[in-house]
Amino acid sequence: MYYSEDIIEEVRVRNDIVDVISQHVALKKKGGTYFGLCPFHNEKTPSFSVSREKQMFYCFGCGKGGNVFTFLKEYENYSFQEALTVLAERAGVTLPKEEESAEQKRESDLRAAILEVNRKAALYFYHQMKSERGKRAHDYFLKRGLSEETIVKFGLGYSNPFRDDLYRAMKAQGYSDGLLKETGLFTIDERGAFDKFWNRAMFPIMDANRRVIGFGGRVMGDGEPKYLNSPETKVFDKSRNLYGLYLARASRKDYLILCEGYMDVIALHQAGFDNAVASLGTALTPQHASLMKRYTGRVVIS
Ligand code: ZN
């Protein structure tokens, strides 16, 4: 996507760098300059400076510096496009959209609708887990050593032991069978409509932008299969996503820990390793590798 210099400049000007950085770093004014502890290296005395006049930041300790776009790219590991989108939204600037063909429009509307159903399903599973019925899943998480805070942070949940519970809940909200089928959460055919997940501890899978793209479920009791993932859908490509990446990308650590499953990632995050990710029940692909390379040059395989 191409943006004109004008629109980039407008977004830059309308996002004061001191305001933006203050949301992430505690700054104190000294003369005409603001100082704080550098978020890019470890230090005890502030050498990270931000100038409102120049709309630039610079660290006298590690040498990192730049404008408001550079800051968000470095701090959040955003691409330029992502930094621009976030800052445009923050300042209420509307970015021009590329003309979509009718076909592309249908596709992107469908993807947005699938993401919406996924998000609602995640909420539904969460509320089931918090209810009396979901106690076994809640107990399971606690037994695995997870804190309440961790359970909420990862949006864990429970799918009821009924065959069409989620389906009925989504139908009640007016979603069509055609759309529900596309989410991979249901089997809908001439025999009827059934949930894919039931009686399982649920792990929503989010992409790097924190959107729910699919689910993993671990059966409660002795059912088979023990672990079940959403099938691939228009929004869920297992070879291009890593569990936990939306958190790990914001980690201050300069490497990623690649582990095997959801529970490994969650346990590591709870123990302070907020840079852990996992592939989604698949072998490691070249796409996974280039995805990680966007954020770091160093990956520890655990
Ligand atoms: Zn620094």
mmCIF file of N, CA, C and O in Angstrom, residues 215-298:
data_model
loop_
_atom_site.group_PDB
_atom_site.id
_atom_site.type_symbol
_atom_site.label_atom_id
_atom_site.label_comp_id
_atom_site.label_asym_id
_atom_site.label_seq_id
_atom_site.Cartn_x
_atom_site.Cartn_y
_atom_site.Cartn_z
ATOM 1 N N PHE A 215 -9.146 -21.585 17.388
ATOM 2 C CA PHE A 215 -9.167 -22.090 18.760
ATOM 3 C C PHE A 215 -8.430 -23.414 18.850
ATOM 4 O O PHE A 215 -8.382 -24.182 17.891
ATOM 5 N N GLY A 216 -7.892 -23.645 20.043
ATOM 6 C CA GLY A 216 -7.407 -24.971 20.376
ATOM 7 C C GLY A 216 -8.242 -25.436 21.553
ATOM 8 O O GLY A 216 -8.669 -24.622 22.373
ATOM 9 N N GLY A 217 -8.512 -26.745 21.618
ATOM 10 C CA GLY A 217 -9.297 -27.246 22.733
ATOM 11 C C GLY A 217 -8.705 -28.542 23.272
ATOM 12 O O GLY A 217 -8.343 -29.424 22.503
ATOM 13 N N ARG A 218 -8.617 -28.627 24.591
ATOM 14 C CA ARG A 218 -8.136 -29.858 25.209
ATOM 15 C C ARG A 218 -9.320 -30.528 25.889
ATOM 16 O O ARG A 218 -10.032 -29.910 26.671
ATOM 17 N N VAL A 219 -9.525 -31.792 25.557
ATOM 18 C CA VAL A 219 -10.694 -32.484 26.069
ATOM 19 C C VAL A 219 -10.604 -32.632 27.596
ATOM 20 O O VAL A 219 -9.519 -32.787 28.160
ATOM 21 N N MET A 220 -11.758 -32.509 28.257
ATOM 22 C CA MET A 220 -11.829 -32.750 29.701
ATOM 23 C C MET A 220 -12.216 -34.217 29.879
ATOM 24 O O MET A 220 -13.250 -34.651 29.389
ATOM 25 N N GLY A 221 -11.394 -34.970 30.572
ATOM 26 C CA GLY A 221 -11.652 -36.400 30.711
ATOM 27 C C GLY A 221 -10.884 -37.180 29.655
ATOM 28 O O GLY A 221 -9.831 -36.736 29.200
ATOM 29 N N ASP A 222 -11.472 -38.314 29.214
ATOM 30 C CA ASP A 222 -10.694 -39.237 28.390
ATOM 31 C C ASP A 222 -11.040 -39.219 26.908
ATOM 32 O O ASP A 222 -10.673 -40.117 26.174
ATOM 33 N N GLY A 223 -11.792 -38.231 26.449
ATOM 34 C CA GLY A 223 -12.204 -38.229 25.035
ATOM 35 C C GLY A 223 -11.035 -38.173 24.063
ATOM 36 O O GLY A 223 -9.893 -37.951 24.447
ATOM 37 N N GLU A 224 -11.368 -38.397 22.810
ATOM 38 C CA GLU A 224 -10.371 -38.327 21.749
ATOM 39 C C GLU A 224 -10.857 -37.343 20.690
ATOM 40 O O GLU A 224 -12.063 -37.256 20.454
ATOM 41 N N PRO A 225 -10.010 -36.619 19.979
ATOM 42 C CA PRO A 225 -8.585 -36.500 20.293
ATOM 43 C C PRO A 225 -8.379 -35.625 21.526
ATOM 44 O O PRO A 225 -9.237 -34.814 21.854
ATOM 45 N N LYS A 226 -7.226 -35.796 22.155
ATOM 46 C CA LYS A 226 -6.951 -35.041 23.363
ATOM 47 C C LYS A 226 -6.902 -33.539 23.040
ATOM 48 O O LYS A 226 -7.501 -32.731 23.717
ATOM 49 N N TYR A 227 -6.167 -33.219 21.981
ATOM 50 C CA TYR A 227 -6.100 -31.817 21.542
ATOM 51 C C TYR A 227 -6.747 -31.674 20.181
ATOM 52 O O TYR A 227 -6.554 -32.517 19.304
ATOM 53 N N LEU A 228 -7.536 -30.618 20.032
ATOM 54 C CA LEU A 228 -8.195 -30.366 18.753
ATOM 55 C C LEU A 228 -8.020 -28.886 18.415
ATOM 56 O O LEU A 228 -8.200 -28.037 19.276
ATOM 57 N N ASN A 229 -7.629 -28.606 17.163
ATOM 58 C CA ASN A 229 -7.512 -27.214 16.721
ATOM 59 C C ASN A 229 -8.590 -26.894 15.707
ATOM 60 O O ASN A 229 -9.057 -27.786 15.003
ATOM 61 N N SER A 230 -8.939 -25.618 15.590
ATOM 62 C CA SER A 230 -9.804 -25.189 14.479
ATOM 63 C C SER A 230 -9.154 -25.621 13.178
ATOM 64 O O SER A 230 -7.926 -25.617 13.068
ATOM 65 N N PRO A 231 -9.970 -25.967 12.186
ATOM 66 C CA PRO A 231 -9.390 -26.208 10.860
ATOM 67 C C PRO A 231 -8.931 -24.880 10.259
ATOM 68 O O PRO A 231 -9.276 -23.823 10.777
ATOM 69 N N GLU A 232 -8.149 -24.939 9.198
ATOM 70 C CA GLU A 232 -7.749 -23.695 8.539
ATOM 71 C C GLU A 232 -8.992 -23.038 7.927
ATOM 72 O O GLU A 232 -9.893 -23.724 7.437
ATOM 73 N N THR A 233 -9.051 -21.733 8.041
ATOM 74 C CA THR A 233 -10.175 -20.972 7.480
ATOM 75 C C THR A 233 -9.601 -19.787 6.720
ATOM 76 O O THR A 233 -8.376 -19.676 6.605
ATOM 77 N N LYS A 234 -10.466 -18.900 6.280
ATOM 78 C CA LYS A 234 -9.984 -17.714 5.560
ATOM 79 C C LYS A 234 -9.153 -16.797 6.461
ATOM 80 O O LYS A 234 -8.434 -15.937 5.970
ATOM 81 N N VAL A 235 -9.272 -16.961 7.778
ATOM 82 C CA VAL A 235 -8.462 -16.114 8.669
ATOM 83 C C VAL A 235 -7.426 -16.912 9.456
ATOM 84 O O VAL A 235 -6.629 -16.341 10.182
ATOM 85 N N PHE A 236 -7.438 -18.230 9.316
ATOM 86 C CA PHE A 236 -6.555 -19.053 10.146
ATOM 87 C C PHE A 236 -5.636 -19.886 9.275
ATOM 88 O O PHE A 236 -6.059 -20.875 8.679
ATOM 89 N N ASP A 237 -4.392 -19.449 9.180
ATOM 90 C CA ASP A 237 -3.386 -20.169 8.413
ATOM 91 C C ASP A 237 -2.306 -20.604 9.406
ATOM 92 O O ASP A 237 -1.511 -19.798 9.867
ATOM 93 N N LYS A 238 -2.325 -21.895 9.739
ATOM 94 C CA LYS A 238 -1.430 -22.380 10.804
ATOM 95 C C LYS A 238 0.044 -22.178 10.481
ATOM 96 O O LYS A 238 0.861 -22.034 11.383
ATOM 97 N N SER A 239 0.371 -22.203 9.204
ATOM 98 C CA SER A 239 1.787 -22.103 8.854
ATOM 99 C C SER A 239 2.300 -20.666 8.957
ATOM 100 O O SER A 239 3.489 -20.428 8.826
ATOM 101 N N ARG A 240 1.394 -19.713 9.186
ATOM 102 C CA ARG A 240 1.818 -18.311 9.222
ATOM 103 C C ARG A 240 1.525 -17.623 10.546
ATOM 104 O O ARG A 240 1.613 -16.396 10.644
ATOM 105 N N ASN A 241 1.133 -18.393 11.548
ATOM 106 C CA ASN A 241 0.833 -17.781 12.840
ATOM 107 C C ASN A 241 1.497 -18.542 13.972
ATOM 108 O O ASN A 241 1.703 -19.743 13.874
ATOM 109 N N LEU A 242 1.799 -17.813 15.031
ATOM 110 C CA LEU A 242 2.419 -18.421 16.207
ATOM 111 C C LEU A 242 1.612 -18.032 17.439
ATOM 112 O O LEU A 242 1.253 -16.861 17.608
ATOM 113 N N TYR A 243 1.335 -19.017 18.277
ATOM 114 C CA TYR A 243 0.579 -18.756 19.503
ATOM 115 C C TYR A 243 1.402 -17.866 20.434
ATOM 116 O O TYR A 243 2.571 -18.132 20.689
ATOM 117 N N GLY A 244 0.766 -16.809 20.940
ATOM 118 C CA GLY A 244 1.441 -15.935 21.908
ATOM 119 C C GLY A 244 2.227 -14.797 21.282
ATOM 120 O O GLY A 244 2.767 -13.947 21.985
ATOM 121 N N LEU A 245 2.268 -14.751 19.944
ATOM 122 C CA LEU A 245 3.100 -13.733 19.295
ATOM 123 C C LEU A 245 2.646 -12.308 19.599
ATOM 124 O O LEU A 245 3.453 -11.399 19.716
ATOM 125 N N TYR A 246 1.336 -12.107 19.739
ATOM 126 C CA TYR A 246 0.830 -10.752 19.996
ATOM 127 C C TYR A 246 1.347 -10.209 21.319
ATOM 128 O O TYR A 246 1.451 -9.005 21.491
ATOM 129 N N LEU A 247 1.683 -11.109 22.253
ATOM 130 C CA LEU A 247 2.294 -10.671 23.511
ATOM 131 C C LEU A 247 3.816 -10.603 23.366
ATOM 132 O O LEU A 247 4.451 -9.650 23.799
ATOM 133 N N ALA A 248 4.388 -11.638 22.758
ATOM 134 C CA ALA A 248 5.853 -11.734 22.671
ATOM 135 C C ALA A 248 6.438 -10.584 21.849
ATOM 136 O O ALA A 248 7.551 -10.135 22.108
ATOM 137 N N ARG A 249 5.673 -10.081 20.865
ATOM 138 C CA ARG A 249 6.212 -9.013 20.023
ATOM 139 C C ARG A 249 6.427 -7.732 20.820
ATOM 140 O O ARG A 249 7.228 -6.890 20.435
ATOM 141 N N ALA A 250 5.709 -7.578 21.931
ATOM 142 C CA ALA A 250 5.860 -6.375 22.751
ATOM 143 C C ALA A 250 6.828 -6.606 23.908
ATOM 144 O O ALA A 250 7.031 -5.729 24.731
ATOM 145 N N SER A 251 7.422 -7.799 23.969
ATOM 146 C CA SER A 251 8.375 -8.094 25.043
ATOM 147 C C SER A 251 9.604 -7.201 24.891
ATOM 148 O O SER A 251 9.984 -6.836 23.784
ATOM 149 N N ARG A 252 10.212 -6.848 26.022
ATOM 150 C CA ARG A 252 11.426 -6.043 25.962
ATOM 151 C C ARG A 252 12.648 -6.924 25.690
ATOM 152 O O ARG A 252 13.729 -6.425 25.482
ATOM 153 N N LYS A 253 12.468 -8.239 25.723
ATOM 154 C CA LYS A 253 13.615 -9.122 25.490
ATOM 155 C C LYS A 253 13.936 -9.153 23.998
ATOM 156 O O LYS A 253 13.070 -8.984 23.161
ATOM 157 N N ASP A 254 15.221 -9.374 23.688
ATOM 158 C CA ASP A 254 15.618 -9.269 22.283
ATOM 159 C C ASP A 254 15.666 -10.628 21.573
ATOM 160 O O ASP A 254 16.308 -10.780 20.553
ATOM 161 N N TYR A 255 14.993 -11.630 22.156
ATOM 162 C CA TYR A 255 14.926 -12.935 21.485
ATOM 163 C C TYR A 255 13.565 -13.551 21.746
ATOM 164 O O TYR A 255 12.820 -13.089 22.603
ATOM 165 N N LEU A 256 13.244 -14.591 20.990
ATOM 166 C CA LEU A 256 11.989 -15.316 21.201
ATOM 167 C C LEU A 256 12.301 -16.728 21.688
ATOM 168 O O LEU A 256 13.338 -17.285 21.340
ATOM 169 N N ILE A 257 11.400 -17.273 22.502
ATOM 170 C CA ILE A 257 11.509 -18.676 22.900
ATOM 171 C C ILE A 257 10.416 -19.429 22.144
ATOM 172 O O ILE A 257 9.238 -19.091 22.256
ATOM 173 N N LEU A 258 10.830 -20.408 21.369
ATOM 174 C CA LEU A 258 9.856 -21.185 20.605
ATOM 175 C C LEU A 258 9.618 -22.505 21.336
ATOM 176 O O LEU A 258 10.547 -23.287 21.528
ATOM 177 N N CYS A 259 8.374 -22.739 21.779
ATOM 178 C CA CYS A 259 8.112 -24.003 22.461
ATOM 179 C C CYS A 259 7.001 -24.760 21.754
ATOM 180 O O CYS A 259 6.589 -24.392 20.660
ATOM 181 N N GLU A 260 6.513 -25.842 22.400
ATOM 182 C CA GLU A 260 5.700 -26.774 21.640
ATOM 183 C C GLU A 260 4.209 -26.450 21.638
ATOM 184 O O GLU A 260 3.564 -26.512 20.599
ATOM 185 N N GLY A 261 3.653 -26.160 22.817
ATOM 186 C CA GLY A 261 2.187 -26.039 22.857
ATOM 187 C C GLY A 261 1.700 -24.829 23.625
ATOM 188 O O GLY A 261 2.481 -24.066 24.184
ATOM 189 N N TYR A 262 0.379 -24.668 23.636
ATOM 190 C CA TYR A 262 -0.239 -23.527 24.336
ATOM 191 C C TYR A 262 0.170 -23.458 25.787
ATOM 192 O O TYR A 262 0.508 -22.412 26.305
ATOM 193 N N MET A 263 0.072 -24.628 26.471
ATOM 194 C CA MET A 263 0.336 -24.618 27.908
ATOM 195 C C MET A 263 1.783 -24.217 28.194
ATOM 196 O O MET A 263 2.052 -23.559 29.193
ATOM 197 N N ASP A 264 2.716 -24.616 27.308
ATOM 198 C CA ASP A 264 4.121 -24.218 27.493
ATOM 199 C C ASP A 264 4.244 -22.704 27.420
ATOM 200 O O ASP A 264 4.898 -22.076 28.256
ATOM 201 N N VAL A 265 3.600 -22.118 26.407
ATOM 202 C CA VAL A 265 3.668 -20.669 26.229
ATOM 203 C C VAL A 265 3.081 -19.960 27.449
ATOM 204 O O VAL A 265 3.675 -19.048 28.021
ATOM 205 N N ILE A 266 1.898 -20.429 27.875
ATOM 206 C CA ILE A 266 1.198 -19.759 28.972
ATOM 207 C C ILE A 266 2.004 -19.862 30.262
ATOM 208 O O ILE A 266 2.177 -18.885 30.987
ATOM 209 N N ALA A 267 2.552 -21.052 30.531
ATOM 210 C CA ALA A 267 3.346 -21.237 31.753
ATOM 211 C C ALA A 267 4.592 -20.356 31.711
ATOM 212 O O ALA A 267 4.971 -19.743 32.716
ATOM 213 N N LEU A 268 5.238 -20.273 30.561
ATOM 214 C CA LEU A 268 6.444 -19.441 30.452
ATOM 215 C C LEU A 268 6.109 -17.964 30.668
ATOM 216 O O LEU A 268 6.814 -17.262 31.384
ATOM 217 N N HIS A 269 5.018 -17.510 30.056
ATOM 218 C CA HIS A 269 4.629 -16.107 30.241
ATOM 219 C C HIS A 269 4.360 -15.822 31.716
ATOM 220 O O HIS A 269 4.766 -14.809 32.249
ATOM 221 N N GLN A 270 3.659 -16.750 32.357
ATOM 222 C CA GLN A 270 3.345 -16.549 33.772
ATOM 223 C C GLN A 270 4.623 -16.485 34.611
ATOM 224 O O GLN A 270 4.690 -15.776 35.603
ATOM 225 N N ALA A 271 5.658 -17.211 34.172
ATOM 226 C CA ALA A 271 6.919 -17.221 34.908
ATOM 227 C C ALA A 271 7.821 -16.055 34.514
ATOM 228 O O ALA A 271 8.964 -15.976 34.955
ATOM 229 N N GLY A 272 7.304 -15.143 33.668
ATOM 230 C CA GLY A 272 8.078 -13.953 33.335
ATOM 231 C C GLY A 272 8.773 -14.005 31.984
ATOM 232 O O GLY A 272 9.399 -13.035 31.575
ATOM 233 N N PHE A 273 8.679 -15.140 31.290
ATOM 234 C CA PHE A 273 9.265 -15.219 29.947
ATOM 235 C C PHE A 273 8.194 -14.788 28.939
ATOM 236 O O PHE A 273 7.544 -15.611 28.307
ATOM 237 N N ASP A 274 8.033 -13.465 28.833
ATOM 238 C CA ASP A 274 6.932 -12.942 28.020
ATOM 239 C C ASP A 274 7.285 -12.926 26.533
ATOM 240 O O ASP A 274 6.629 -12.280 25.736
ATOM 241 N N ASN A 275 8.370 -13.635 26.194
ATOM 242 C CA ASN A 275 8.801 -13.701 24.791
ATOM 243 C C ASN A 275 8.623 -15.106 24.218
ATOM 244 O O ASN A 275 9.251 -15.465 23.225
ATOM 245 N N ALA A 276 7.748 -15.928 24.861
ATOM 246 C CA ALA A 276 7.549 -17.303 24.397
ATOM 247 C C ALA A 276 6.423 -17.384 23.372
ATOM 248 O O ALA A 276 5.404 -16.724 23.497
ATOM 249 N N VAL A 277 6.630 -18.210 22.343
ATOM 250 C CA VAL A 277 5.604 -18.469 21.315
ATOM 251 C C VAL A 277 5.600 -19.966 21.010
ATOM 252 O O VAL A 277 6.516 -20.678 21.403
ATOM 253 N N ALA A 278 4.565 -20.436 20.313
ATOM 254 C CA ALA A 278 4.529 -21.842 19.896
ATOM 255 C C ALA A 278 3.879 -21.946 18.530
ATOM 256 O O ALA A 278 3.008 -21.149 18.184
ATOM 257 N N SER A 279 4.302 -22.945 17.767
ATOM 258 C CA SER A 279 3.600 -23.209 16.508
ATOM 259 C C SER A 279 2.290 -23.908 16.873
ATOM 260 O O SER A 279 2.132 -24.430 17.968
ATOM 261 N N LEU A 280 1.344 -23.904 15.946
ATOM 262 C CA LEU A 280 -0.016 -24.318 16.289
ATOM 263 C C LEU A 280 -0.265 -25.767 15.915
ATOM 264 O O LEU A 280 -1.067 -26.071 15.041
ATOM 265 N N GLY A 281 0.434 -26.651 16.575
ATOM 266 C CA GLY A 281 0.241 -28.071 16.321
ATOM 267 C C GLY A 281 0.697 -28.479 14.933
ATOM 268 O O GLY A 281 0.194 -29.441 14.365
ATOM 269 N N THR A 282 1.651 -27.728 14.378
ATOM 270 C CA THR A 282 2.190 -28.100 13.071
ATOM 271 C C THR A 282 3.707 -28.066 13.161
ATOM 272 O O THR A 282 4.271 -27.570 14.119
ATOM 273 N N ALA A 283 4.355 -28.610 12.134
ATOM 274 C CA ALA A 283 5.806 -28.495 12.050
ATOM 275 C C ALA A 283 6.157 -27.026 11.824
ATOM 276 O O ALA A 283 5.309 -26.234 11.420
ATOM 277 N N LEU A 284 7.399 -26.682 12.109
ATOM 278 C CA LEU A 284 7.873 -25.324 11.887
ATOM 279 C C LEU A 284 8.038 -25.108 10.375
ATOM 280 O O LEU A 284 8.623 -25.927 9.692
ATOM 281 N N THR A 285 7.479 -24.001 9.888
ATOM 282 C CA THR A 285 7.537 -23.741 8.445
ATOM 283 C C THR A 285 8.467 -22.564 8.141
ATOM 284 O O THR A 285 8.780 -21.777 9.042
ATOM 285 N N PRO A 286 8.883 -22.434 6.878
ATOM 286 C CA PRO A 286 9.665 -21.244 6.489
ATOM 287 C C PRO A 286 8.898 -19.955 6.788
ATOM 288 O O PRO A 286 9.500 -18.947 7.154
ATOM 289 N N GLN A 287 7.556 -19.992 6.687
ATOM 290 C CA GLN A 287 6.762 -18.786 6.977
ATOM 291 C C GLN A 287 6.843 -18.426 8.459
ATOM 292 O O GLN A 287 6.889 -17.252 8.816
ATOM 293 N N HIS A 288 6.861 -19.461 9.339
ATOM 294 C CA HIS A 288 7.058 -19.191 10.768
ATOM 295 C C HIS A 288 8.402 -18.497 10.977
ATOM 296 O O HIS A 288 8.508 -17.547 11.747
ATOM 297 N N ALA A 289 9.417 -19.020 10.310
ATOM 298 C CA ALA A 289 10.761 -18.462 10.488
ATOM 299 C C ALA A 289 10.798 -17.001 10.049
ATOM 300 O O ALA A 289 11.332 -16.151 10.768
ATOM 301 N N SER A 290 10.174 -16.690 8.908
ATOM 302 C CA SER A 290 10.262 -15.285 8.474
ATOM 303 C C SER A 290 9.377 -14.400 9.339
ATOM 304 O O SER A 290 9.679 -13.223 9.548
ATOM 305 N N LEU A 291 8.301 -14.970 9.884
ATOM 306 C CA LEU A 291 7.475 -14.207 10.819
ATOM 307 C C LEU A 291 8.305 -13.825 12.058
ATOM 308 O O LEU A 291 8.305 -12.668 12.494
ATOM 309 N N MET A 292 9.044 -14.790 12.606
ATOM 310 C CA MET A 292 9.864 -14.493 13.791
ATOM 311 C C MET A 292 10.977 -13.522 13.446
ATOM 312 O O MET A 292 11.350 -12.671 14.247
ATOM 313 N N LYS A 293 11.496 -13.629 12.233
ATOM 314 C CA LYS A 293 12.601 -12.759 11.820
ATOM 315 C C LYS A 293 12.183 -11.291 11.753
ATOM 316 O O LYS A 293 13.007 -10.400 11.852
ATOM 317 N N ARG A 294 10.856 -11.056 11.609
ATOM 318 C CA ARG A 294 10.381 -9.667 11.641
ATOM 319 C C ARG A 294 10.672 -9.021 12.987
ATOM 320 O O ARG A 294 10.774 -7.811 13.104
ATOM 321 N N TYR A 295 10.730 -9.850 14.045
ATOM 322 C CA TYR A 295 10.853 -9.303 15.396
ATOM 323 C C TYR A 295 12.230 -9.490 16.011
ATOM 324 O O TYR A 295 12.614 -8.744 16.891
ATOM 325 N N THR A 296 12.959 -10.512 15.584
ATOM 326 C CA THR A 296 14.244 -10.790 16.209
ATOM 327 C C THR A 296 15.108 -11.645 15.299
ATOM 328 O O THR A 296 14.596 -12.334 14.419
ATOM 329 N N GLY A 297 16.417 -11.600 15.558
ATOM 330 C CA GLY A 297 17.324 -12.471 14.826
ATOM 331 C C GLY A 297 17.699 -13.685 15.654
ATOM 332 O O GLY A 297 18.486 -14.534 15.235
ATOM 333 N N ARG A 298 17.116 -13.780 16.861
ATOM 334 C CA ARG A 298 17.559 -14.832 17.772
ATOM 335 C C ARG A 298 16.346 -15.587 18.334
ATOM 336 O O ARG A 298 15.456 -14.984 18.929
#
